[in-house]
C-alpha cells in the first residue's frame, strides 16, 4: 500500500480531477486543432476525451460555422457546436498575419500533433504546410482532413458531407426505389473521416515511439465514404453488378429487415441458418424449417418475397414487446425501432453512461453524448466544456511568455 501511495502522492497536489486526467491514455500529448464544423472537431474531441491537451484555434471572432447552426442554442452556443467540442481550450489567432503565424509556430514547437481541414493549398500558401514545418519539428504529426485529399484531379474542391454521400455511392444504396436516393440521417462521412483521422494520428504516435519521427497524414471525406461501402463495394467488384436501393432489406441475407407487427414495425436480423430454424419455431411456423425454398440462406434469398409474406402473416398476430421478449430469449437478433427520445430514456443507455452533464462556462448545465470508449484503467474524462470563442487565448499566450500587456497589444492589432 505504501508503494501505491507513493506513486499517487504527486497527483494529490493537483486534486482528484487533474489526477484522473494525468492518467488518460493520451495525457502529455498536445494537439493544435485548426479544424471546424464536424470531421476535425469530432476527431480532436475524442483525443481530448482520452487526455490529450487540445488547443482549438479560430480566427478572431470565431470561424467555426457550427456555432451558428441552430436552433437549438444554449445561451448563444448551438447544440451542433456543443456536440463535438468538449475537452478543448480555445484561442483566436489571425493566421493571415505574420505575427499570428509566428505565434502559431511557437505553439506547434511545444505540440505533438497539428490537425487542420483548410482547403488543399491553403497551408502551403501560408508557409504552414508539413514540408515547411517538419525541419524545425521533425517529430510533428501533421493531419490534413479535406474533401478529396491532396492528390487527384478533385483535390482543390471543398468537401461537404451531403455532396460526398451523393458522389461516393452511399446515397445510391440508401432509401428504396419509391423514395429515391436518400442521405443517412447524420453527416456520416464526416463522422467516419474523424474516426479514420483518429486512427491515423494514434498509429503515427505509436510509430514515432520507434522512429522518433512524425509524419503527414492525408485523410479525405471521399476516401472515407468509399471505404464505408464495405460489402456493397465488394459485391460490385466481384460481380460487376451495380447494387440497388433495397430500403431496409439486406443484399445478401434474409430475413434481415423491418417487419410490420401488431403495434407498428420492428427489426428482425436472422444472420444464419441455425437462427432461422429457431426463428421458425418462435413464430409458430415449424414447417418453414423443412420447406426446400427456405432451408439455406441462398434458398431464402431466391424466394425472398414468398418468405416475407409468410413471416408477415405470423408477426402481425402480436406486438413488438411480445416478439422482442420471445426472440431475445432464443438469441435471435431483433430490435424495436426507437426514436431519439426513447434512446435517451433507455435504461441501458443510462447504465452505459452515454449521457453526461457538464457545467458550461456560461453558467448553464449541458447534456452531451458520452464517449463509447470504456477503458478499465486509463478512463476517458470530461474536464472542459465546449469553449467560448477565444476563451483561453490569454492563458495560452502567457504560457509562451507573452505578457498581459502584450496580449492587449495583439488584441488591438487584431492578431488575436
Short mmCIF file of N, CA and C in Angstrom, two decimals, residues 20 34 44 65 101 152 166-167 247 260 268 293 313 335 343 362:
data_model
loop_
_atom_site.label_atom_id
_atom_site.label_comp_id
_atom_site.label_asym_id
_atom_site.label_seq_id
_atom_site.Cartn_x
_atom_site.Cartn_y
_atom_site.Cartn_z
N UNK A 20 -6.98 12.26 -12.40
CA UNK A 20 -7.63 11.39 -13.38
C UNK A 20 -7.17 11.74 -14.78
N UNK A 34 -6.80 23.11 -35.79
CA UNK A 34 -7.20 24.18 -36.71
C UNK A 34 -8.42 23.77 -37.53
N UNK A 44 -10.74 15.62 -32.80
CA UNK A 44 -9.98 16.20 -31.70
C UNK A 44 -10.70 16.08 -30.37
N UNK A 65 -18.21 27.57 -38.19
CA UNK A 65 -19.57 27.88 -38.63
C UNK A 65 -20.63 27.24 -37.74
N UNK A 101 1.13 33.93 -37.53
CA UNK A 101 1.83 32.70 -37.95
C UNK A 101 3.03 32.42 -37.04
N UNK A 152 -4.88 13.93 -56.92
CA UNK A 152 -6.03 13.64 -57.77
C UNK A 152 -6.65 14.91 -58.33
N UNK A 166 -23.48 11.77 -51.84
CA UNK A 166 -24.01 11.60 -53.20
C UNK A 166 -22.95 11.01 -54.13
N UNK A 167 -21.74 11.58 -54.10
CA UNK A 167 -20.69 11.16 -55.04
C UNK A 167 -20.15 9.77 -54.75
N UNK A 247 -33.91 -0.33 -49.53
CA UNK A 247 -34.63 0.09 -48.35
C UNK A 247 -34.07 -0.59 -47.12
N UNK A 260 -43.73 -5.39 -40.29
CA UNK A 260 -44.87 -4.82 -39.58
C UNK A 260 -45.35 -5.84 -38.55
N UNK A 268 -35.97 -7.52 -37.59
CA UNK A 268 -35.53 -8.90 -37.40
C UNK A 268 -34.27 -9.08 -38.22
N UNK A 293 -37.58 -24.34 -50.10
CA UNK A 293 -37.35 -22.96 -50.55
C UNK A 293 -36.58 -22.14 -49.52
N UNK A 313 -47.48 -12.51 -42.04
CA UNK A 313 -48.76 -13.03 -41.53
C UNK A 313 -48.64 -13.45 -40.07
N UNK A 335 -34.80 -5.94 -32.83
CA UNK A 335 -34.78 -4.65 -32.15
C UNK A 335 -36.07 -3.89 -32.39
N UNK A 343 -34.35 6.51 -27.13
CA UNK A 343 -32.94 6.14 -26.95
C UNK A 343 -32.40 6.73 -25.66
N UNK A 362 -20.82 29.45 -19.46
CA UNK A 362 -21.87 30.47 -19.39
C UNK A 362 -22.85 30.24 -18.24
#
